[in-house]
Short mmCIF file of C-alpha atoms in Angstrom, two decimals:
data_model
loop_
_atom_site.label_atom_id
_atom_site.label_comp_id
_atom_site.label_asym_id
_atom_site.label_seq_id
_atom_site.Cartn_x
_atom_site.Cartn_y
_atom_site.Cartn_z
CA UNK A 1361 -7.29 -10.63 -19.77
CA UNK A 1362 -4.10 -8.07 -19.83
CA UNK A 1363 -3.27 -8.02 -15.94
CA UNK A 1364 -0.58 -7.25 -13.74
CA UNK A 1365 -1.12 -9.78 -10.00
CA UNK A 1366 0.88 -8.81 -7.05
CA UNK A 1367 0.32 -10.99 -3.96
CA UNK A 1368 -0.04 -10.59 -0.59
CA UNK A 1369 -3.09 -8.06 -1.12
CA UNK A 1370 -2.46 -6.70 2.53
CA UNK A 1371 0.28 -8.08 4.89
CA UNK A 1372 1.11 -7.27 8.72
CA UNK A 1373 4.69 -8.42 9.23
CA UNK A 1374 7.07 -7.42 11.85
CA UNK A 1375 9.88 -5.78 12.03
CA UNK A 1376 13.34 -7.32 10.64
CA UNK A 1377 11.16 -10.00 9.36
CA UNK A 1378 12.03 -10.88 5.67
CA UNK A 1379 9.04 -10.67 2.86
CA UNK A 1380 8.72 -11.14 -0.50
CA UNK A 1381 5.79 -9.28 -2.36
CA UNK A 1382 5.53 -11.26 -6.11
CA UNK A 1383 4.59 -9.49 -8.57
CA UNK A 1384 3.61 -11.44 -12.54
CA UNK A 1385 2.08 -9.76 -15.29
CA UNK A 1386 0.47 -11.72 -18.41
CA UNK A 1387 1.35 -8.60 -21.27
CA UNK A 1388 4.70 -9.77 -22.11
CA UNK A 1389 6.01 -6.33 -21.12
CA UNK A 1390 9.98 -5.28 -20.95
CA UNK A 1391 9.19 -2.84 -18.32
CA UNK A 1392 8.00 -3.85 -14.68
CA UNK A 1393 8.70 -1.12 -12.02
CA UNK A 1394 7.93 -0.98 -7.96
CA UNK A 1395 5.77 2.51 -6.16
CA UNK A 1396 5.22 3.02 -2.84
CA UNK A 1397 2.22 5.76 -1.79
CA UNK A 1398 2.46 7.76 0.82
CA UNK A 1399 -0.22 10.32 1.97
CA UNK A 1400 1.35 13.62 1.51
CA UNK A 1401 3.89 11.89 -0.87
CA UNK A 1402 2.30 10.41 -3.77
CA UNK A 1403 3.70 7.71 -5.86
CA UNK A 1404 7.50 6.91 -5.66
CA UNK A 1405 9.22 4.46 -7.65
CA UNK A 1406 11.27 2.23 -5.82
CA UNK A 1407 13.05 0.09 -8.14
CA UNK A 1408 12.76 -0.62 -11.75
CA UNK A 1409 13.68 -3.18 -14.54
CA UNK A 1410 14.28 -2.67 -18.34
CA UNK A 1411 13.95 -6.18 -19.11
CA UNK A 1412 15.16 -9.85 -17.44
CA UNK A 1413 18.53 -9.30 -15.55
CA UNK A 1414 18.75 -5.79 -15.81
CA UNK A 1415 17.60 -3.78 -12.81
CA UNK A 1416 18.01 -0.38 -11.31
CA UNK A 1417 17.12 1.95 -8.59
CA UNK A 1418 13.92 4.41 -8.36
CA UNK A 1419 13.89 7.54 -5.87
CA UNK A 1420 13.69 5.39 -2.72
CA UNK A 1421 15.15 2.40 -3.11
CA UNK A 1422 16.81 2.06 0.18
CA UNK A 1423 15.87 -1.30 2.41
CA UNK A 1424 14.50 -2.82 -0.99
CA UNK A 1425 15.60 -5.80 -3.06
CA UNK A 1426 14.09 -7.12 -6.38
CA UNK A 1427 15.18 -9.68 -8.97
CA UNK A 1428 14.03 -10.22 -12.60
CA UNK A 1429 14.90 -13.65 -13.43
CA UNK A 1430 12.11 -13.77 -15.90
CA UNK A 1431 10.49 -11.56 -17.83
CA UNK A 1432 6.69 -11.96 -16.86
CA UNK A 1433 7.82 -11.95 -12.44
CA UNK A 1434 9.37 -8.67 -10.63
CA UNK A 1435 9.10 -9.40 -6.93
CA UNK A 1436 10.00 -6.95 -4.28
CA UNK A 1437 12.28 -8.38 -1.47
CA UNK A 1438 12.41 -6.37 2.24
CA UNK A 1439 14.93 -8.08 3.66
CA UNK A 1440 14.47 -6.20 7.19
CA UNK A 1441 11.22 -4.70 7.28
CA UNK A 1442 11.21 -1.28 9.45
CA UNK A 1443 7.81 0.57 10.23
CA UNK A 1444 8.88 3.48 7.83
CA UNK A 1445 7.97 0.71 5.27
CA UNK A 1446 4.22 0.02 6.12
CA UNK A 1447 3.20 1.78 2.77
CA UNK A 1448 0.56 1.02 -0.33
CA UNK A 1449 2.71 -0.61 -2.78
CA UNK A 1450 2.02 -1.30 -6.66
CA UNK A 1451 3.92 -2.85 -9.18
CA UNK A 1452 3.22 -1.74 -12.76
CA UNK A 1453 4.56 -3.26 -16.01
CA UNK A 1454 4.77 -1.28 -19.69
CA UNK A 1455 6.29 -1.27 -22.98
CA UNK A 1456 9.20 0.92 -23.18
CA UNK A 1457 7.96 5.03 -21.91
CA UNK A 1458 9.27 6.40 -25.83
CA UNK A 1459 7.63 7.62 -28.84
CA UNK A 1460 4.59 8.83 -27.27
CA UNK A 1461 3.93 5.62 -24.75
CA UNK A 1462 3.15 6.52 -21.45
CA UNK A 1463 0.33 3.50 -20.62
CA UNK A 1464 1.50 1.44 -17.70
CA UNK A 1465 -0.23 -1.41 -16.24
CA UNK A 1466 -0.72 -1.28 -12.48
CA UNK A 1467 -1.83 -4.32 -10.07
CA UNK A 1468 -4.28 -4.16 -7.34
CA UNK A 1469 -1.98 -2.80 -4.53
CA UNK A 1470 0.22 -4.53 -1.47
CA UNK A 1471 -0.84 -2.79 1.82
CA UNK A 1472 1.86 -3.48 3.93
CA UNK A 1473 2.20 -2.84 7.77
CA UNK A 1474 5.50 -3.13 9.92
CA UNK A 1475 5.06 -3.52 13.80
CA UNK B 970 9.72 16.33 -17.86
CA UNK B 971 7.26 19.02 -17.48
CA UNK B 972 6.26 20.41 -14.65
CA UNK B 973 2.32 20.28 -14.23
CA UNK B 974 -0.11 21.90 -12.09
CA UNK B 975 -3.75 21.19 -11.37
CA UNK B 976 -6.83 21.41 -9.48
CA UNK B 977 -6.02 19.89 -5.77
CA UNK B 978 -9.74 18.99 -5.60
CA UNK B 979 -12.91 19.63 -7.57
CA UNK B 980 -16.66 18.55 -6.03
CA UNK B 981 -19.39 18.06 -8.37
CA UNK B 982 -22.87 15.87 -8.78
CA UNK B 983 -23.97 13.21 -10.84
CA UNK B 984 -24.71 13.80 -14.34
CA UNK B 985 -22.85 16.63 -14.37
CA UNK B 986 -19.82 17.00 -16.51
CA UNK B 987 -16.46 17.20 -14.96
CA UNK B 988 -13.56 19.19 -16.74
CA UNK B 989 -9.74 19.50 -15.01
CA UNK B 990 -7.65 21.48 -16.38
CA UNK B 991 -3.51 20.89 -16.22
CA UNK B 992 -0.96 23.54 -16.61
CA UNK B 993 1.78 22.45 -18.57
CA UNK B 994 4.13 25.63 -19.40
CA UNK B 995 7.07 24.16 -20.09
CA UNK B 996 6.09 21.14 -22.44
CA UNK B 997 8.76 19.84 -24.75
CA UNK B 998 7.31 19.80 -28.64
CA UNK B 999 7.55 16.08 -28.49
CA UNK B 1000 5.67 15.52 -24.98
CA UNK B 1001 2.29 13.61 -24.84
CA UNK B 1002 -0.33 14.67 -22.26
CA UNK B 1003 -0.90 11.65 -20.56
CA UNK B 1004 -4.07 11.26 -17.63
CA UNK B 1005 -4.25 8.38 -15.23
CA UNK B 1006 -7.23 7.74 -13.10
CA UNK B 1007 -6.87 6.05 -9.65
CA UNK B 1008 -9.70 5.18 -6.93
CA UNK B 1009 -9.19 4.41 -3.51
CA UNK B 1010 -6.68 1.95 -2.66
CA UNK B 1011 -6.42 0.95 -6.55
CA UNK B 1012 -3.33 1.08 -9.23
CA UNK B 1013 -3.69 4.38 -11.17
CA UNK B 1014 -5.13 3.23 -14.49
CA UNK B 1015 -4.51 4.97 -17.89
CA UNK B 1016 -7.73 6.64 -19.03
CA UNK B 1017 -6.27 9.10 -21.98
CA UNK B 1018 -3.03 10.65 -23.68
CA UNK B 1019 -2.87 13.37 -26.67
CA UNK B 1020 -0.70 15.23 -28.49
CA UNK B 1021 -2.62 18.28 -30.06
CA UNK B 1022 -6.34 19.26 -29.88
CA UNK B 1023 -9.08 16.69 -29.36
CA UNK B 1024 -8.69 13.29 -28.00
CA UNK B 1025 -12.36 11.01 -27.13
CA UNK B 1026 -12.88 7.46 -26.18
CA UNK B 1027 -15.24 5.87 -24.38
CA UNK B 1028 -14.20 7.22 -20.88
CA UNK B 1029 -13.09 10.59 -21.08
CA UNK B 1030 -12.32 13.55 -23.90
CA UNK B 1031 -8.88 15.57 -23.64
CA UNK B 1032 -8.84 19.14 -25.25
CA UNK B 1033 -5.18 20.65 -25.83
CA UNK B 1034 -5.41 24.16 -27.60
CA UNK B 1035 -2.58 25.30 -30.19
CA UNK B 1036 -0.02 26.22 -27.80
CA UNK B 1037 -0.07 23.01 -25.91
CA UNK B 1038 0.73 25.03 -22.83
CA UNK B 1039 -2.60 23.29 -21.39
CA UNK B 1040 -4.65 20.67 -20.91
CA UNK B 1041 -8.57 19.96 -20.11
CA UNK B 1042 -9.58 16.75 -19.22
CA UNK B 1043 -13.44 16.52 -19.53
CA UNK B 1044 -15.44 13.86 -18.12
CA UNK B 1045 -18.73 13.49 -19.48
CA UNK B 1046 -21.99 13.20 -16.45
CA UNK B 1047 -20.18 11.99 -14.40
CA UNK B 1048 -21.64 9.10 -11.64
CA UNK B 1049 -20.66 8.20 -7.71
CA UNK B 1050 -18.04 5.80 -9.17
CA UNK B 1051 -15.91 8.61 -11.12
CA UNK B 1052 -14.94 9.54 -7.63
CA UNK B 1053 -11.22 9.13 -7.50
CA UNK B 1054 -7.68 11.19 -7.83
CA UNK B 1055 -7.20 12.02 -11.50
CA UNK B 1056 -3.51 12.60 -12.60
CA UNK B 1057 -1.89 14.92 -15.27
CA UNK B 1058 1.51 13.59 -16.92
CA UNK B 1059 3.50 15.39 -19.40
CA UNK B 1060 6.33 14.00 -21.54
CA UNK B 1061 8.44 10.87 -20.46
CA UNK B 1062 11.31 9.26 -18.81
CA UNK B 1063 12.48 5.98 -20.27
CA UNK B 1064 11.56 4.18 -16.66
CA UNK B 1065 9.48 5.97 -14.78
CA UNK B 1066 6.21 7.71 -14.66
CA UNK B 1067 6.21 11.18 -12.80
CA UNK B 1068 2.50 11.53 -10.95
CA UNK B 1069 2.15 14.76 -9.07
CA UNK B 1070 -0.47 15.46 -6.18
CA UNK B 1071 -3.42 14.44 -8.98
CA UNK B 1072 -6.85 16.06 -8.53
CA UNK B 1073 -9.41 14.37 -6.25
CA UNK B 1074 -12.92 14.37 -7.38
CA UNK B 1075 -15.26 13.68 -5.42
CA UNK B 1076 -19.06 13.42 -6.81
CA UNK B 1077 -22.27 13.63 -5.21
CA UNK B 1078 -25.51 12.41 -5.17
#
């Protein structure tokens, strides 16, 4: 079954205590990006990669880290979580957004909470 | 991209049928009309994308008239568990999907 599997599925950390939320998808996709939602806000990308090594930054990429060191894993790193991070976090993997593609594959969600 | 505008909320009641339209004014001639679906505290999920006038599969039917200037997303009697925020996307960026506010619909029993 196509899927995209982030882990934790909720979290309660505190803050300036470093997390990792993985994120693996089983489509063989190029694309994997990183949203945060916000009420009020919607969905935000955070960070994005176009394929293994190559990464870049989304709208709000500030206090986030991610690596791509293979193609099927994208996890996000906080590195020192604030509360102004406690968000609903998906990843989402795709084939490239051209020639009419716009389907994206998104996981189940990361609630996160900073104290 | 476009810019798109819809509903903020619609209510309606089971077994009805459900139809959202999106404004889309400024739609490039090679943009796709692109709808995601997303329920509470789940990943938006692709439900539909078109390019001209009728798209149907087993979830939902998309109607875009000549000028492409529109949208109507048209959900067939609807049940409790189409409940959820239904997005509009027009055209593309290489990286990143664009979802605006969405439409929450809410159905009743």
């Amino acid at each position: 079954e196509a899927q995209v599997t982030q882990n934790p599925r909720y979290l309660i950390t505190v803050t300036g205590k470093k997390l990792t939320v993985t994120c693996s998808q089983n489509m063989n996709h190029e694309y994997m990006s990183w949203y945060r939602q916000d009420p009020g806000l919607g969905l935000r990308q955070i960070y994005y990669s176009m394929n293994v090594e190559v990464t870049d930054k989304g709208d709000v990429p500030e206090g986030y880290k991610v690596s791509r060191k293979e193609k099927r894993n994208f996890p996000l790193i906080l590195e020192s979580p604030s509360p102004n991070q406690t968000s609903l976090y998906f990843c989402a993997s795709s084939s490239p957004f051209r020639g009419g593609n716009t389907e994206a594959f998104f996981g189940q969600g990361t609630r996160l909470t900073v104290v | 991209l476009a810019k798109t505008t819809q509903p903020i909320s619609m209510d309606s009641y089971e077994g009805q049928e459900v139809n959202i339209t999106c404004s889309h004014n400024n739609i490039a001639t090679n943009d796709y009309i692109t709808w995601y679906q997303q329920f509470p505290s789940q990943g938006p999920r692709f439900i539909i994308q078109g390019y001209k006038t009728k798209v149907t599969n087993e979830v939902a039917s998309l109607f875009i008239p000549a000028d492409r200037k529109s949208s109507t997303l048209s959900l067939p009697r609807v049940s409790l568990s189409d409940t959820a925020v239904y997005y509009c996307l027009v055209g593309e960026n290489d990286y990143k999907l664009s979802f605006g506010a969405g439409t929450t619909v809410t159905v009743r029993a």
